[in-house]
Coordinates of C-alpha atoms in Angstrom, one line a residue:
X192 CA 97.3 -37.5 28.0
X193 CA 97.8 -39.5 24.8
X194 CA 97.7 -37.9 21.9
X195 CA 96.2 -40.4 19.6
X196 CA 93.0 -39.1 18.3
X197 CA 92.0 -40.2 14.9
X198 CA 89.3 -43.3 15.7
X199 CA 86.7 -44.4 13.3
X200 CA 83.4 -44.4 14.8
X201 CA 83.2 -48.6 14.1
X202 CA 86.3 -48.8 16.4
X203 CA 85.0 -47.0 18.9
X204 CA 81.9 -49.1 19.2
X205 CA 83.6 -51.9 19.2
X206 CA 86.0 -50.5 21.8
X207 CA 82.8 -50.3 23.9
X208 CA 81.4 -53.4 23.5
X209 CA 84.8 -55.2 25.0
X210 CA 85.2 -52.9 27.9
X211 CA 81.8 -54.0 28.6
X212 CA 81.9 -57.5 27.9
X213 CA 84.5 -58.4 30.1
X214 CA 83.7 -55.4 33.0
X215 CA 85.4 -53.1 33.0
X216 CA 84.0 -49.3 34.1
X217 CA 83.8 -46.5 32.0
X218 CA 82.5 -43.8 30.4
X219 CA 82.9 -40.9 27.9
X220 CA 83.8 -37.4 29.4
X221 CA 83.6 -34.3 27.8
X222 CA 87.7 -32.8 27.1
X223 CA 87.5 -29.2 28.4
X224 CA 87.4 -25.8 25.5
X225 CA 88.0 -28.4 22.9
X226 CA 84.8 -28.9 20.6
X227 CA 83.7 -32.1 20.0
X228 CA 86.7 -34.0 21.7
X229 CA 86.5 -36.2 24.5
X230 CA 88.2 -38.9 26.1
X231 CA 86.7 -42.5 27.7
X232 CA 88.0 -42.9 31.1
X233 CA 88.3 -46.6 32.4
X234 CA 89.4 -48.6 35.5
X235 CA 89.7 -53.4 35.5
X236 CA 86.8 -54.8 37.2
X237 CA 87.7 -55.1 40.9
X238 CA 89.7 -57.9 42.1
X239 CA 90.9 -58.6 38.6
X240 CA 94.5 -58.5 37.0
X241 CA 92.7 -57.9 33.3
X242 CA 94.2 -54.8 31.7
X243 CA 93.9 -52.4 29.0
X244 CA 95.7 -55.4 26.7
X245 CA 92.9 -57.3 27.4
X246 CA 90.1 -55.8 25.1
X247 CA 93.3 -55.3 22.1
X248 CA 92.5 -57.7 18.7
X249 CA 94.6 -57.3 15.7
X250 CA 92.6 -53.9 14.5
X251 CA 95.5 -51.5 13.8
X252 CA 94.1 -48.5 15.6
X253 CA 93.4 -50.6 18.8
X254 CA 97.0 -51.3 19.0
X255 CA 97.6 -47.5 18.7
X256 CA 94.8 -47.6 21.5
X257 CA 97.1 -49.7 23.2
X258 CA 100.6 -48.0 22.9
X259 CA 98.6 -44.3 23.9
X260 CA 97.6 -45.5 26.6
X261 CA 100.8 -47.0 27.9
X262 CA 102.4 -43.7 27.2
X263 CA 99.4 -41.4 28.7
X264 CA 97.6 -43.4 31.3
X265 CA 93.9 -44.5 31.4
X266 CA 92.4 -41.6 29.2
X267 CA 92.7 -41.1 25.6
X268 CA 91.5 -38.4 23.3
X269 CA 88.9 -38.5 20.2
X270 CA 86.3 -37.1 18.3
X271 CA 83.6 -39.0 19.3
X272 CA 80.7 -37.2 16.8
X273 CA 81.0 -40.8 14.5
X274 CA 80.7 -42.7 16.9
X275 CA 77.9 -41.2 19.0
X276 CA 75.8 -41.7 15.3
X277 CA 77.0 -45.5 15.5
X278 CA 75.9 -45.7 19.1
X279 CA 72.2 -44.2 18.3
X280 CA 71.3 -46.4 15.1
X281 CA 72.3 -49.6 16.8
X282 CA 69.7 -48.5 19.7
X283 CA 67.5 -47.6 17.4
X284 CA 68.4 -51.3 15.4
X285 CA 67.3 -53.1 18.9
X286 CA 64.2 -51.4 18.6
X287 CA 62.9 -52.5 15.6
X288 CA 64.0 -55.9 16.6
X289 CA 62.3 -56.1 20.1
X290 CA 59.5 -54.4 18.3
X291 CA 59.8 -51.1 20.5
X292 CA 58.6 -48.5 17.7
X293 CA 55.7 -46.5 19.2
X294 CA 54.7 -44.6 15.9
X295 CA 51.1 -43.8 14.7
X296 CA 50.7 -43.2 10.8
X297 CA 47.1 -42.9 8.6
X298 CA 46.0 -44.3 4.9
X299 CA 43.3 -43.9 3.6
X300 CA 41.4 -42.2 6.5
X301 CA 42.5 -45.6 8.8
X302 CA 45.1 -44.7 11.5
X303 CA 47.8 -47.9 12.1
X304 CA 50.8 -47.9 14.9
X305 CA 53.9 -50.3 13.7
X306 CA 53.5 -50.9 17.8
X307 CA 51.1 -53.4 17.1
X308 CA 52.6 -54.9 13.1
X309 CA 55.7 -57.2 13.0
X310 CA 58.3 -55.7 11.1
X311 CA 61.1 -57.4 8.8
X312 CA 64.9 -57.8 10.1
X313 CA 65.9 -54.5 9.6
X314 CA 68.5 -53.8 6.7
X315 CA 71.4 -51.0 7.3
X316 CA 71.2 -49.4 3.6
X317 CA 74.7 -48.4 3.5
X318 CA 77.8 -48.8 2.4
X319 CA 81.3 -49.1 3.4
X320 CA 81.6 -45.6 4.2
X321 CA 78.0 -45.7 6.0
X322 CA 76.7 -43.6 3.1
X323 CA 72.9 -44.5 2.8
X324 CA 70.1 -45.0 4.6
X325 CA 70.0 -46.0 8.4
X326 CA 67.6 -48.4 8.5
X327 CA 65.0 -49.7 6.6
X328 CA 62.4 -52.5 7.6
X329 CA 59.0 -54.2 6.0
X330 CA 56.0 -54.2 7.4
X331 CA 55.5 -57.9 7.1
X332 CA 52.3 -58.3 9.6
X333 CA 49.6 -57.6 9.6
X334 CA 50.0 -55.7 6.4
X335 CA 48.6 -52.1 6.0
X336 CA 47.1 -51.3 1.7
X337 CA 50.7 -49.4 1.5
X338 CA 52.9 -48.1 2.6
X339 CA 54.5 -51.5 3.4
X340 CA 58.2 -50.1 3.8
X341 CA 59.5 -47.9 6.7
X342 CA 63.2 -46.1 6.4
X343 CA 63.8 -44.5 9.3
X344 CA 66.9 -41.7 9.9
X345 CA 68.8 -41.6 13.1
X346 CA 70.0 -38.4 14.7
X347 CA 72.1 -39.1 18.0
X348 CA 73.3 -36.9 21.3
X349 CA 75.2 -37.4 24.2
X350 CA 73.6 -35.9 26.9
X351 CA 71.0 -34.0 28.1
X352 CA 72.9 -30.5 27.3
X353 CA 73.4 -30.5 23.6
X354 CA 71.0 -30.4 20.5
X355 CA 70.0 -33.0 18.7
X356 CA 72.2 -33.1 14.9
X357 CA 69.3 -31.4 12.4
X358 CA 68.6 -33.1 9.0
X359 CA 70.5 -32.2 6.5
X360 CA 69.6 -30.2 3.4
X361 CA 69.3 -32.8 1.2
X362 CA 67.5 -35.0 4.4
X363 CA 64.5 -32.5 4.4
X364 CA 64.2 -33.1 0.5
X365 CA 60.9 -34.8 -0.5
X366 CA 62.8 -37.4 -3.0
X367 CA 65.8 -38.4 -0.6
X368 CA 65.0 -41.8 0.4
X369 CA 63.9 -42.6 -3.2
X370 CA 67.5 -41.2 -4.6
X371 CA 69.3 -42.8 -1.7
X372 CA 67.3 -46.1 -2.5
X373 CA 68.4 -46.1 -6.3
X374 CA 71.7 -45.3 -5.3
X375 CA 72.1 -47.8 -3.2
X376 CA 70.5 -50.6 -5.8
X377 CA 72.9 -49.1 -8.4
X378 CA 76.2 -49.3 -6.2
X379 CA 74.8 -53.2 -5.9
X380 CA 74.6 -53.6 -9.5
X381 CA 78.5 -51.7 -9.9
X382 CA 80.1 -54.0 -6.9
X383 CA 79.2 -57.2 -9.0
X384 CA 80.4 -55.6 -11.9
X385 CA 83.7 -55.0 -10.4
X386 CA 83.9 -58.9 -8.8
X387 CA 83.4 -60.1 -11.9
X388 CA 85.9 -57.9 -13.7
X389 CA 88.6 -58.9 -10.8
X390 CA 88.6 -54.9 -9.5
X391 CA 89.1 -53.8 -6.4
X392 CA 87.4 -49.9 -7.3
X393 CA 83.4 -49.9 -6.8
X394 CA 82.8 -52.7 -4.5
X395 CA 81.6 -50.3 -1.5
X396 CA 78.1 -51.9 -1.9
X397 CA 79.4 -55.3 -1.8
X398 CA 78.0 -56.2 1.3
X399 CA 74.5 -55.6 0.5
X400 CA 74.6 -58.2 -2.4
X401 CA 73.0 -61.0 -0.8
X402 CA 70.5 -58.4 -0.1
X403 CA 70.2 -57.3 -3.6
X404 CA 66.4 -58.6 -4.2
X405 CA 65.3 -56.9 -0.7
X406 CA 66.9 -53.5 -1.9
X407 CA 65.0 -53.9 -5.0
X408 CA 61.9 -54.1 -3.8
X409 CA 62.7 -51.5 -1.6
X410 CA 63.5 -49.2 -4.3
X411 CA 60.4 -49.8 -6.2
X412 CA 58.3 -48.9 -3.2
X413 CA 60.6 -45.9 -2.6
X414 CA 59.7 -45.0 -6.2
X415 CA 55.8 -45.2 -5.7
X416 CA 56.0 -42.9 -2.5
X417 CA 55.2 -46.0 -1.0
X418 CA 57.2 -46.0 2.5
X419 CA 57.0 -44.4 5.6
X420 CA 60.0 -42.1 6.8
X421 CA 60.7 -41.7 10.5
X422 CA 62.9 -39.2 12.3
X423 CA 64.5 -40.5 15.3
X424 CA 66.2 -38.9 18.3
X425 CA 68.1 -41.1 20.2
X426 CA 69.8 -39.9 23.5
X427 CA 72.2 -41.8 25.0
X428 CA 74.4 -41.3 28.6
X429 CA 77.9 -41.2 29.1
X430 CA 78.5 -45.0 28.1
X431 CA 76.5 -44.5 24.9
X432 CA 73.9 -46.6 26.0
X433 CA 70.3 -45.2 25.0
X434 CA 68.5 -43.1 27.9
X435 CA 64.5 -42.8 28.1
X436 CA 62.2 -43.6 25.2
X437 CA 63.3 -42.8 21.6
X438 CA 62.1 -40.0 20.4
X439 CA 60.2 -40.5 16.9
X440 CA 58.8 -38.0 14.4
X441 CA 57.6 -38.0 10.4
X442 CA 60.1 -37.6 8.4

């Protein structure tokens, strides 16, 4: 068994997409008495000389991917907890984009269901360290008095046989996606401070800067209580791929 066990959550999604890409089988199993580790088990597509080597880029830990497995066989070890929350808000992102969100809210005594409204590309509200808001979308069509934002929060599992991750404390708070929404304007505002000071320090929200006017908006609305907050539960299988209907609650 290698011993290499220290994978960002972005690596291992990536990881994922390649194996899949090019065929390979695999899937995540569960490391015996060792809380939250497991190991992805993985065999080339049949009739094909493609090995591990094949899915390696020039990401440093997919090289130490690379030289485990050489050393320990087809199995590697890791803490997949990150990863499984990567694997759950990028179902959740195909969702909003196919238009797949089943969710009834009321204003004003008049029940709407974003089933039948067209929402905005949905914006990740995060930054570099995925601090921030999961997603966050505009109700573009046809267009409700208010709210006209929806932030939704994504809690993930593997499996049928574990819990769904609660909220946090500061989650269940009444005024967490307006803080998270100033936060996220003001780390905007700080990363072009720092470009145009030359500094590498406070540019974790660079990213979103192209988005700036979008977040904005967003925050204002956030600030008038004027968005919709959804709970999801996604549940995915042992390739992290999203099983049954997502599960969506108010927030």
């Amino acid at each position: 068994m290698a011993p290499y066990n220290k994978l960002r959550g972005g690596t291992i999604v990536n990881l994922v997409g390649e194996l899949k890409r090019l065929g390979f089988k695999f899937e995540f199993q569960k490391y015996p008495e060792m809380r939250n580790k497991w190991k992805v088990v993985f065999e080339c597509p049949a009739g094909s000389k493609a090995n591990f080597s094949t899915v390696i880029g020039s990401n440093d830990e997919m090289l130490k991917i690379s030289d485990a497995l050489r050393m320990g066989g087809k199995t590697f070890l890791f803490n997949l907890s990150v990863a499984v929350g990567r694997f759950g808000e990028n179902a959740m992102l195909a969702a909003v984009r196919a238009g797949r969100i089943n969710h009834t809210f009321r204003v004003g005594g008049q029940s709407f269901n974003l089933r039948n409204m067209t929402l905005s590309a949905p914006l990740q509200l995060q930054n570099t360290s995925g601090n921030g808001l999961d997603l966050v979308a505009k109700i573009t069509a046809p267009r409700p008095p208010a709210p006209r934002w929806v932030a939704f929060e994504v809690k993930s599992k593997m499996g049928p046989d574990v819990p769904f991750p609660s909220l946090s404390e500061a989650q269940q708070r009444s005024d967490y996606v307006q803080r998270a929404a100033e936060g996220a304007f003001a780390g905007i505002e700080q990363a072009q401070r720092a470009i145009r000071r030359n500094q590498t320090r406070g540019r974790s929200w660079e990213d979103l800067i192209p988005q700036k006017a979008e977040v904005e908006e967003f925050r204002d609305a956030a600030q008038d209580s004027e968005v919709i907050k959804i709970h999801a539960k996604v549940e995915l299988d042992r390739m992290g791929q999203p099983v049954g209907e997502i599960e969506l609650v108010a927030w």
